[in-house]
């Protein structure tokens, strides 16, 4: 972080300012964690330890918040968030074949992030759009009636 950051980047300076503003203030926890998530793309362990120390919140509480909210991630995330629905309707209409092709094209298993941090691939339960199953989303953009032969073309759109 600030003192440890070799590049002296603006992002870490703004985080340091946020830590200073919220020193000893447990009510600032979500705001600080959201800022870390945004600047780092996830919640690195050393940042969570610093958050606990600076705000005076038990580290277990910080982890509790980190794991409770879907917006927070304890692992590095890809630039593009790919979610494939594996709910019943999507499953019976071929989502497993789409999953297999996504995993092959990305070179990862679902639940992981590519080494170049380009994609995170996650499986989700019913997105409430069963009429257009199987459903894939990329950064929230919906791809209806997915099939494995559409996978290459779709992921090529996201650099
Ligand atoms: S099961 Fe996939 S959208 Fe409902």
CSV table of C-alpha atoms and ligand atoms in Angstrom, one decimal:
chain,number,residue,atom,x,y,z
A,1,UNK,CA,0.0,0.0,0.0
A,2,UNK,CA,1.1,3.6,0.2
A,3,UNK,CA,4.4,3.1,1.9
A,4,UNK,CA,5.0,-0.3,0.2
A,5,UNK,CA,3.9,0.8,-3.3
A,6,UNK,CA,6.9,1.0,-5.6
A,7,UNK,CA,5.1,2.9,-8.3
A,8,UNK,CA,3.6,5.5,-5.9
A,9,UNK,CA,0.4,5.2,-7.9
A,10,UNK,CA,-2.5,7.5,-7.6
A,11,UNK,CA,-4.8,4.6,-6.7
A,12,UNK,CA,-2.9,3.7,-3.6
A,13,UNK,CA,-2.7,7.4,-2.5
A,14,UNK,CA,-6.5,7.6,-2.7
A,15,UNK,CA,-6.8,4.5,-0.6
A,16,UNK,CA,-4.4,5.9,2.0
A,17,UNK,CA,-6.6,9.0,2.1
A,18,UNK,CA,-9.6,6.8,2.7
A,19,UNK,CA,-7.9,4.9,5.4
A,20,UNK,CA,-7.0,8.2,7.1
A,21,UNK,CA,-10.5,9.5,6.8
A,22,UNK,CA,-11.9,6.3,8.4
A,23,UNK,CA,-9.3,5.7,11.0
A,24,UNK,CA,-11.0,4.2,14.1
A,25,UNK,CA,-14.4,4.3,12.3
A,26,UNK,CA,-16.0,0.8,11.9
A,27,UNK,CA,-18.9,2.4,10.0
A,28,UNK,CA,-16.6,3.1,7.1
A,29,UNK,CA,-15.9,-0.6,6.5
A,30,UNK,CA,-18.1,-1.1,3.4
A,31,UNK,CA,-16.9,2.1,1.8
A,32,UNK,CA,-13.2,1.2,2.3
A,33,UNK,CA,-13.7,-2.3,1.1
A,34,UNK,CA,-15.6,-1.2,-2.0
A,35,UNK,CA,-12.7,1.2,-2.8
A,36,UNK,CA,-10.1,-1.6,-2.4
A,37,UNK,CA,-12.2,-3.9,-4.6
A,38,UNK,CA,-12.5,-1.2,-7.3
A,39,UNK,CA,-8.8,-0.3,-7.3
A,40,UNK,CA,-7.3,-3.8,-7.0
A,41,UNK,CA,-10.0,-5.8,-8.7
A,42,UNK,CA,-10.3,-8.0,-5.6
A,43,UNK,CA,-9.6,-7.8,-1.9
A,44,UNK,CA,-5.9,-8.8,-1.3
A,45,UNK,CA,-5.2,-10.2,2.2
A,46,UNK,CA,-2.8,-7.5,3.2
A,47,UNK,CA,-5.4,-4.8,2.4
A,48,UNK,CA,-7.9,-6.6,4.6
A,49,UNK,CA,-5.5,-6.7,7.5
A,50,UNK,CA,-4.7,-3.0,7.1
A,51,UNK,CA,-8.5,-2.3,6.9
A,52,UNK,CA,-9.0,-4.2,10.2
A,53,UNK,CA,-6.2,-2.3,11.9
A,54,UNK,CA,-7.0,1.1,10.6
A,55,UNK,CA,-10.7,1.0,11.2
A,56,UNK,CA,-10.5,-0.9,14.5
A,57,UNK,CA,-12.6,-3.8,13.3
A,58,UNK,CA,-11.9,-7.5,14.1
A,59,UNK,CA,-10.3,-9.2,11.0
A,60,UNK,CA,-13.0,-11.9,11.3
A,61,UNK,CA,-15.6,-9.2,10.7
A,62,UNK,CA,-13.8,-7.9,7.7
A,63,UNK,CA,-13.7,-11.4,6.2
A,64,UNK,CA,-17.3,-11.9,7.1
A,65,UNK,CA,-18.3,-8.8,5.1
A,66,UNK,CA,-15.9,-9.8,2.3
A,67,UNK,CA,-17.6,-13.2,1.9
A,68,UNK,CA,-21.2,-12.1,2.5
A,69,UNK,CA,-21.5,-9.6,-0.4
A,70,UNK,CA,-21.3,-10.9,-4.0
A,71,UNK,CA,-19.7,-7.6,-5.1
A,72,UNK,CA,-16.5,-8.5,-3.1
A,73,UNK,CA,-14.0,-11.1,-4.2
A,74,UNK,CA,-11.1,-12.6,-2.3
A,75,UNK,CA,-9.5,-13.8,-5.4
A,76,UNK,CA,-8.2,-11.8,-8.4
A,77,UNK,CA,-10.9,-11.4,-11.0
A,78,UNK,CA,-10.7,-11.2,-14.7
A,79,UNK,CA,-11.5,-8.0,-16.6
A,80,UNK,CA,-14.5,-9.7,-18.1
A,81,UNK,CA,-17.0,-11.6,-15.9
A,82,UNK,CA,-18.5,-14.5,-17.8
A,83,UNK,CA,-21.5,-16.2,-16.1
A,84,UNK,CA,-23.1,-19.3,-17.5
A,85,UNK,CA,-26.5,-20.4,-16.1
A,86,UNK,CA,-26.7,-24.0,-15.0
A,87,UNK,CA,-30.2,-23.8,-13.7
A,88,UNK,CA,-32.6,-26.6,-14.8
A,89,UNK,CA,-33.9,-25.1,-18.0
A,90,UNK,CA,-30.5,-24.1,-19.2
A,91,UNK,CA,-29.0,-27.4,-18.1
A,92,UNK,CA,-31.5,-29.5,-20.1
A,93,UNK,CA,-31.1,-27.2,-23.2
A,94,UNK,CA,-27.4,-27.7,-23.4
A,95,UNK,CA,-25.6,-25.5,-20.9
A,96,UNK,CA,-23.1,-28.3,-20.0
A,97,UNK,CA,-21.9,-28.4,-23.6
A,98,UNK,CA,-21.5,-24.6,-23.5
A,99,UNK,CA,-19.6,-24.9,-20.2
A,100,UNK,CA,-17.2,-27.5,-21.7
A,101,UNK,CA,-16.5,-25.2,-24.7
A,102,UNK,CA,-16.0,-22.1,-22.5
A,103,UNK,CA,-13.6,-24.1,-20.3
A,104,UNK,CA,-11.7,-25.4,-23.4
A,105,UNK,CA,-11.5,-22.0,-25.1
A,106,UNK,CA,-10.4,-20.2,-21.9
A,107,UNK,CA,-8.1,-23.0,-20.6
A,108,UNK,CA,-9.6,-22.9,-17.1
A,109,UNK,CA,-12.3,-24.7,-15.1
A,110,UNK,CA,-15.4,-22.8,-14.1
A,111,UNK,CA,-15.0,-20.9,-10.9
A,112,UNK,CA,-11.5,-19.6,-12.0
A,113,UNK,CA,-9.8,-16.7,-13.7
A,114,UNK,CA,-7.5,-16.9,-16.7
A,115,UNK,CA,-3.8,-16.3,-16.0
A,116,UNK,CA,-3.9,-13.1,-18.0
A,117,UNK,CA,-6.8,-11.9,-16.0
A,118,UNK,CA,-8.9,-11.5,-19.1
A,119,UNK,CA,-11.8,-13.7,-18.0
A,120,UNK,CA,-13.4,-15.0,-14.8
A,121,UNK,CA,-15.8,-17.9,-15.6
A,122,UNK,CA,-18.6,-18.7,-13.1
A,123,UNK,CA,-21.6,-20.9,-13.1
A,124,UNK,CA,-24.8,-19.4,-11.7
A,125,UNK,CA,-28.3,-20.6,-10.9
A,126,UNK,CA,-31.4,-19.5,-12.7
A,127,UNK,CA,-31.1,-16.0,-14.0
A,128,UNK,CA,-34.9,-15.7,-14.4
A,129,UNK,CA,-34.7,-15.9,-18.2
A,130,UNK,CA,-35.5,-19.6,-18.8
A,131,UNK,CA,-37.5,-18.8,-21.9
A,132,UNK,CA,-34.2,-18.0,-23.7
A,133,UNK,CA,-32.2,-20.8,-22.2
A,134,UNK,CA,-29.3,-21.6,-22.2
A,135,UNK,CA,-28.2,-18.1,-21.0
A,136,UNK,CA,-24.7,-16.7,-20.9
A,137,UNK,CA,-23.8,-13.2,-19.6
A,138,UNK,CA,-20.6,-11.4,-20.2
A,139,UNK,CA,-20.2,-8.2,-18.0
A,140,UNK,CA,-24.0,-8.3,-17.7
A,141,UNK,CA,-24.6,-8.5,-21.4
A,142,UNK,CA,-27.0,-11.3,-22.1
A,143,UNK,CA,-26.4,-14.0,-24.8
A,144,UNK,CA,-29.6,-16.0,-25.2
A,145,UNK,CA,-30.1,-19.5,-26.6
A,146,UNK,CA,-26.4,-20.3,-26.3
A,147,UNK,CA,-24.7,-23.2,-28.0
A,148,UNK,CA,-21.1,-24.3,-27.9
A,149,UNK,CA,-20.5,-23.2,-31.5
A,150,UNK,CA,-21.2,-19.6,-30.5
A,151,UNK,CA,-18.6,-19.5,-27.7
A,152,UNK,CA,-15.5,-18.6,-29.8
A,153,UNK,CA,-17.1,-15.7,-31.5
A,154,UNK,CA,-18.5,-14.3,-28.3
A,155,UNK,CA,-15.3,-14.4,-26.2
A,156,UNK,CA,-13.3,-13.0,-29.1
A,157,UNK,CA,-15.3,-9.8,-28.6
A,158,UNK,CA,-13.8,-9.2,-25.2
A,159,UNK,CA,-10.1,-8.2,-25.0
B,1,LIG,S1,-32.5,-21.9,-15.7
B,1,LIG,FE1,-31.2,-20.5,-16.7
B,1,LIG,S2,-32.3,-18.7,-16.8
B,1,LIG,FE2,-33.6,-20.0,-15.7
